């Protein structure tokens, strides 16, 4: 009897268990075939020599510990836990001790590099504190260790990630960086996402946007502070930075201004915000020069945290890293490097939902006809305002923030 029950359990497990990923030796063999049959011909067509290609991949194996991989035989799924800081709890991301350290170092560097940053601002329109904030966030002003083999990361992601085409292009760009003599293979270290150097440029961004500011004949984002700072500013300039405008303002929004109006696709003159009773948290009025210019409602934690009137420059910062929290961190730290203070409102703690929970909430909203911007488990502005619309439809106060209570109601 026990044997029959055991056999029945095994049979049920075989039916209900998800398909297992291919064994590691199979993945490694497929990786080598992929490199030889697909990447080498494309690299050769882009001027990469066989010697460079072989040196780049000597001893390289796929790194299966990297996030956002889609292994052969494995069903697509959203990870339950979000490993990228920019999409986790706002309260953790804006930890005051961490921010204070970045600000203090940034203020010292603003003094030490004042003339250089002023020159860069004249060239690009991007203020020095913004440039310093990006540098501080990306690599701790050049002090952070960047441990990964770039060819291991980019090769793995070109073969196994959900965005294979993007990483394939970045892999070819990385090979060209070595071929063109910018770095040796042994010096090609990257983040887990394949980003390089002190400003953490993806390889294609380095080739397109890196600047030789120190005049030595080559852009060097690994060892040259002038090149690093100018390259960051050039990146933002080419992304559309509007000279002379701030990134935005922390503000207090009356109850009559709904959080469902958030988003870069819903601009309005800043004067309209003022007429609706929106006031800067600092107590100062909006600058006269800004009143006729477009602004955007921004509530990264819905009604539960600080709120902002953002300018188009906020969304330029998002071109560097497509996260509201990242762009807000850069703007806030830049303001404080320039002498400003902390946030007026407090950030909420963790929502109590995992990334997988938010993805399932998005799926339910999407089925009801809401545009959530994708079911990736990340509460971007389309998800936030859709939540607010659903809350209003249910007769609830609109918070525009994912909560266990709303997930249960929509369940």
XYZ file of C-alpha atoms in Angstrom:
411
model
C 0.000 0.000 0.000
C 2.773 2.424 0.970
C 4.641 1.642 -2.244
C 1.505 2.355 -4.314
C 0.984 5.679 -2.507
C 4.612 6.657 -3.077
C 4.333 5.812 -6.763
C 1.120 7.838 -7.009
C 2.790 10.855 -5.355
C 5.712 10.666 -7.758
C 3.352 10.504 -10.708
C 1.413 13.540 -9.476
C 4.654 15.463 -8.985
C 5.695 14.655 -12.548
C 2.399 16.046 -13.846
C 2.234 19.214 -11.719
C 5.894 20.233 -11.337
C 7.230 22.937 -13.700
C 9.655 21.925 -16.414
C 13.197 21.826 -15.067
C 15.928 23.904 -16.639
C 18.557 22.136 -18.727
C 21.528 20.708 -16.755
C 24.523 23.027 -16.395
C 26.830 21.020 -18.745
C 24.201 21.309 -21.490
C 23.909 25.058 -20.921
C 27.680 25.465 -21.025
C 27.945 23.487 -24.260
C 25.118 25.521 -25.790
C 26.858 28.723 -24.685
C 30.079 27.781 -26.507
C 28.090 26.918 -29.652
C 26.246 30.234 -29.387
C 29.489 32.189 -29.117
C 31.083 30.422 -32.068
C 28.096 30.191 -34.409
C 26.388 33.516 -33.683
C 28.608 36.005 -31.852
C 31.885 35.377 -33.691
C 30.485 36.025 -37.208
C 28.845 39.241 -36.001
C 31.987 40.332 -34.170
C 34.135 39.640 -37.240
C 31.740 41.684 -39.403
C 32.215 44.548 -36.928
C 35.994 44.521 -37.221
C 36.850 42.373 -34.196
C 39.876 40.141 -34.732
C 39.936 36.454 -33.879
C 42.705 37.132 -31.361
C 40.528 39.669 -29.516
C 37.511 37.355 -29.591
C 39.471 34.370 -28.256
C 41.086 36.442 -25.520
C 37.711 37.823 -24.426
C 36.118 34.398 -23.975
C 39.070 32.326 -22.811
C 37.888 30.460 -19.714
C 34.511 32.241 -19.699
C 31.464 30.201 -18.715
C 27.838 31.311 -18.352
C 27.192 32.809 -14.929
C 23.877 31.271 -13.887
C 23.722 33.297 -10.659
C 22.961 36.526 -12.557
C 19.418 37.880 -12.228
C 16.757 37.975 -14.949
C 17.926 34.890 -16.831
C 15.615 32.596 -18.787
C 17.218 29.146 -18.673
C 16.415 26.554 -21.355
C 13.375 24.494 -20.355
C 12.305 26.993 -17.715
C 8.960 28.767 -17.973
C 9.048 32.607 -18.027
C 8.281 34.095 -14.630
C 8.754 37.248 -12.598
C 11.178 36.852 -9.692
C 9.416 36.979 -6.327
C 12.171 39.063 -4.744
C 13.472 42.193 -6.443
C 17.258 42.316 -6.290
C 17.704 45.761 -7.868
C 17.783 48.524 -5.252
C 16.102 51.075 -7.515
C 12.857 49.084 -7.473
C 12.695 48.156 -3.797
C 11.310 50.001 -0.746
C 11.599 53.812 -1.051
C 12.386 54.077 2.666
C 15.379 51.761 2.291
C 16.551 53.466 -0.895
C 16.481 56.906 0.739
C 18.206 55.866 3.952
C 19.344 59.167 5.452
C 22.740 57.903 6.644
C 23.640 56.780 3.133
C 22.381 59.986 1.556
C 24.235 62.154 4.067
C 27.509 60.417 3.236
C 27.037 60.898 -0.508
C 26.118 64.554 0.039
C 29.096 65.299 2.285
C 31.561 63.807 -0.185
C 29.792 65.560 -3.060
C 30.105 68.965 -1.387
C 33.846 68.445 -0.924
C 34.227 67.406 -4.570
C 32.199 70.405 -5.711
C 34.794 72.626 -4.049
C 37.745 70.641 -5.357
C 36.472 70.450 -8.943
C 34.618 73.750 -9.149
C 36.388 75.153 -12.210
C 36.112 71.852 -14.108
C 32.400 71.483 -13.328
C 31.702 75.088 -14.333
C 33.409 74.461 -17.672
C 31.407 71.277 -18.195
C 28.170 73.125 -17.386
C 29.024 75.799 -19.961
C 29.645 73.041 -22.522
C 26.569 70.903 -21.784
C 24.119 72.899 -19.676
C 24.139 70.206 -16.970
C 24.805 71.586 -13.454
C 27.802 70.307 -11.523
C 25.778 68.989 -8.547
C 23.705 66.789 -10.891
C 26.882 65.366 -12.430
C 28.383 64.714 -8.994
C 25.200 63.025 -7.764
C 25.284 60.585 -10.695
C 28.975 59.874 -10.096
C 28.325 59.314 -6.405
C 25.391 56.984 -6.991
C 26.992 54.945 -9.754
C 30.402 54.235 -8.261
C 30.780 56.041 -4.933
C 32.791 58.746 -6.720
C 35.025 56.107 -8.247
C 35.660 54.163 -5.029
C 33.291 51.227 -5.627
C 34.700 47.859 -6.632
C 33.363 46.632 -9.967
C 34.070 42.905 -9.770
C 32.466 41.065 -12.703
C 34.113 39.917 -15.916
C 32.254 42.020 -18.496
C 32.427 39.301 -21.147
C 31.061 36.712 -18.739
C 28.134 38.987 -17.834
C 27.335 40.199 -21.341
C 27.889 36.782 -22.903
C 25.604 35.109 -20.369
C 22.881 37.703 -20.821
C 23.151 37.673 -24.618
C 22.557 33.911 -24.458
C 20.090 33.544 -21.581
C 18.481 36.837 -20.525
C 14.988 38.035 -21.336
C 16.521 40.922 -23.335
C 18.869 38.928 -25.511
C 18.989 41.381 -28.439
C 19.988 44.302 -26.228
C 22.775 42.374 -24.502
C 23.979 40.917 -27.776
C 24.510 44.445 -29.099
C 26.283 45.397 -25.857
C 28.524 42.335 -26.123
C 29.625 43.338 -29.629
C 30.249 46.892 -28.390
C 32.400 45.524 -25.534
C 34.497 43.517 -27.987
C 34.990 46.661 -30.072
C 36.165 48.586 -26.995
C 39.023 46.097 -26.641
C 39.666 45.963 -30.391
C 39.943 49.766 -30.516
C 42.533 49.751 -27.737
C 40.578 51.469 -24.971
C 41.147 48.606 -22.509
C 42.757 45.197 -22.274
C 40.493 42.159 -21.879
C 41.751 41.712 -18.313
C 40.608 45.244 -17.437
C 37.051 44.801 -18.737
C 35.282 44.695 -15.379
C 31.584 45.462 -15.093
C 28.537 45.457 -12.843
C 26.179 42.467 -12.840
C 24.318 44.276 -15.642
C 27.428 44.825 -17.796
C 28.006 48.525 -17.024
C 31.551 49.883 -17.172
C 33.742 52.411 -15.415
C 33.103 55.156 -12.885
C 29.916 56.447 -14.569
C 28.696 52.885 -15.220
C 28.099 53.218 -18.960
C 26.902 50.264 -20.959
C 29.497 49.518 -23.681
C 27.425 51.086 -26.471
C 27.008 54.272 -24.398
C 30.748 54.447 -23.831
C 31.405 54.256 -27.564
C 28.725 56.847 -28.361
C 28.989 59.324 -25.487
C 32.299 59.116 -23.601
C 34.297 62.370 -23.732
C 38.018 63.178 -23.704
C 37.883 66.151 -21.350
C 41.471 66.000 -20.079
C 42.881 66.294 -23.604
C 45.068 63.192 -23.628
C 43.541 61.920 -26.864
C 41.274 59.192 -25.450
C 38.082 59.059 -23.384
C 38.894 57.304 -20.111
C 35.950 56.680 -17.753
C 38.037 54.325 -15.605
C 40.864 56.539 -14.377
C 40.233 60.154 -15.460
C 37.998 62.352 -13.298
C 37.598 65.045 -16.001
C 36.612 62.434 -18.599
C 34.213 60.765 -16.148
C 32.431 63.993 -15.209
C 32.241 65.320 -18.761
C 30.972 61.967 -20.038
C 28.133 61.934 -17.485
C 27.159 65.471 -18.466
C 27.347 64.646 -22.180
C 25.088 61.623 -21.632
C 22.450 63.830 -19.997
C 22.887 66.594 -22.565
C 22.315 64.165 -25.443
C 19.303 62.729 -23.601
C 17.636 66.153 -23.805
C 18.682 68.110 -20.706
C 17.016 71.538 -20.723
C 19.591 74.180 -19.828
C 18.647 76.406 -16.910
C 15.761 74.288 -15.590
C 15.742 72.362 -12.292
C 14.748 68.699 -12.119
C 11.686 69.450 -9.956
C 10.351 70.470 -6.555
C 9.014 68.637 -3.528
C 5.456 69.868 -3.068
C 2.307 69.506 -0.985
C -0.768 68.452 -2.949
C -4.279 69.155 -1.667
C -6.799 66.312 -1.632
C -8.489 67.721 -4.726
C -5.438 66.944 -6.875
C -5.757 63.222 -7.621
C -2.719 60.971 -7.696
C -4.242 59.406 -10.832
C -2.958 62.414 -12.808
C 0.660 61.302 -12.430
C 2.993 60.684 -15.348
C 5.341 62.144 -17.955
C 2.562 61.805 -20.537
C 0.337 64.267 -18.628
C 2.198 67.581 -18.563
C 0.572 70.844 -17.573
C 1.875 74.377 -16.956
C 3.341 74.674 -13.483
C 1.021 77.666 -13.031
C -1.901 75.210 -13.182
C -0.490 73.290 -10.238
C -0.163 76.531 -8.273
C -3.767 77.516 -9.090
C -4.946 74.093 -7.840
C -3.348 74.780 -4.453
C -0.102 72.863 -4.938
C 2.656 74.518 -2.893
C 6.375 73.880 -2.655
C 7.377 72.076 0.528
C 10.063 74.696 1.113
C 7.406 77.399 1.479
C 8.834 79.368 -1.437
C 6.757 79.997 -4.533
C 7.472 78.431 -7.905
C 9.922 80.645 -9.858
C 8.215 83.063 -12.237
C 10.276 81.746 -15.138
C 8.875 78.246 -14.544
C 5.166 79.044 -14.338
C 4.436 78.799 -18.060
C 6.679 75.777 -18.528
C 5.447 72.183 -18.312
C 5.568 70.210 -15.100
C 4.438 66.718 -14.121
C 2.836 65.262 -11.011
C 5.222 62.727 -9.469
C 4.302 60.462 -6.553
C 6.858 57.618 -6.348
C 5.114 56.181 -3.264
C 1.623 57.295 -4.187
C -0.150 59.359 -1.535
C 1.850 57.574 1.172
C 5.129 59.441 0.668
C 6.716 62.657 -0.606
C 5.220 64.156 -3.762
C 6.780 66.362 -6.415
C 6.252 68.619 -9.382
C 8.820 67.262 -11.821
C 10.181 69.048 -14.888
C 11.214 67.288 -18.110
C 14.769 67.130 -16.731
C 13.595 64.539 -14.197
C 12.782 62.234 -17.098
C 16.143 63.000 -18.702
C 17.786 61.604 -15.555
C 15.609 58.495 -16.003
C 17.296 57.966 -19.375
C 20.410 57.156 -17.340
C 18.539 54.622 -15.203
C 14.844 54.006 -15.827
C 13.707 54.228 -12.221
C 11.730 56.989 -10.518
C 13.631 56.392 -7.274
C 16.982 56.622 -9.051
C 16.124 59.900 -10.780
C 14.723 61.309 -7.545
C 17.850 60.265 -5.648
C 20.010 62.131 -8.178
C 17.876 65.279 -8.059
C 17.600 65.259 -4.266
C 21.307 64.627 -3.653
C 22.213 67.322 -6.198
C 19.992 69.816 -4.371
C 21.661 68.964 -1.083
C 25.169 69.166 -2.546
C 24.182 72.683 -3.621
C 23.075 73.490 -0.048
C 19.482 72.222 0.185
C 17.906 70.163 2.949
C 16.232 66.777 3.325
C 12.778 65.612 2.292
C 9.851 67.360 3.939
C 7.555 64.302 3.964
C 8.488 60.810 5.182
C 8.771 57.690 3.038
C 6.588 54.657 3.781
C 8.108 51.328 4.735
C 7.901 48.202 2.602
C 4.453 47.583 1.104
C 4.248 43.999 2.368
C 4.065 42.711 -1.211
C 6.799 40.878 -3.091
C 7.640 41.640 -6.702
C 5.653 38.548 -7.632
C 2.666 39.840 -5.656
C 2.777 43.155 -7.518
C 3.022 41.311 -10.826
C -0.112 39.344 -10.004
C -1.862 42.569 -8.952
C -0.883 44.094 -12.298
C -2.299 41.075 -14.118
C -5.628 41.491 -12.353
C -5.754 45.209 -13.139
C -4.811 44.546 -16.751
C -7.648 42.032 -17.100
C -10.021 44.752 -15.915
C -8.849 47.061 -18.712
C -6.281 49.189 -16.899
C -3.008 50.190 -18.580
C -0.398 49.178 -15.990
C 2.567 49.438 -18.355
C 3.403 45.725 -18.133
C 3.218 42.959 -15.538
C 6.836 43.116 -14.417
C 6.137 43.474 -10.697
C 7.464 47.048 -10.611
C 5.089 49.806 -9.511
C 5.831 52.433 -12.153
C 3.660 55.472 -12.777
C 1.168 53.611 -14.994
C 0.676 50.965 -12.337
C 0.389 53.574 -9.584
C -2.253 55.627 -11.328
C -4.154 52.491 -12.381
C -4.230 51.452 -8.737
C -5.656 54.866 -7.870
C -8.332 54.535 -10.546
C -9.256 51.063 -9.273
C -9.411 52.356 -5.693
C -11.745 55.168 -6.737
C -13.960 52.684 -8.601
C -14.157 50.574 -5.434
C -15.161 53.606 -3.412
C -11.815 53.752 -1.606
C -9.536 56.763 -1.091
C -7.034 56.840 -3.949
C -3.548 56.092 -2.614
C -1.989 54.981 -5.928
C 0.188 52.474 -4.093
C 0.076 48.639 -4.085
C -1.066 47.212 -0.740
C -2.069 43.754 0.512
C -5.584 45.100 1.195
C -6.089 46.155 -2.426
C -4.603 42.917 -3.721
C -7.117 41.014 -1.581
C -10.048 43.131 -2.839
C -9.049 42.573 -6.452
C -8.302 38.897 -5.821
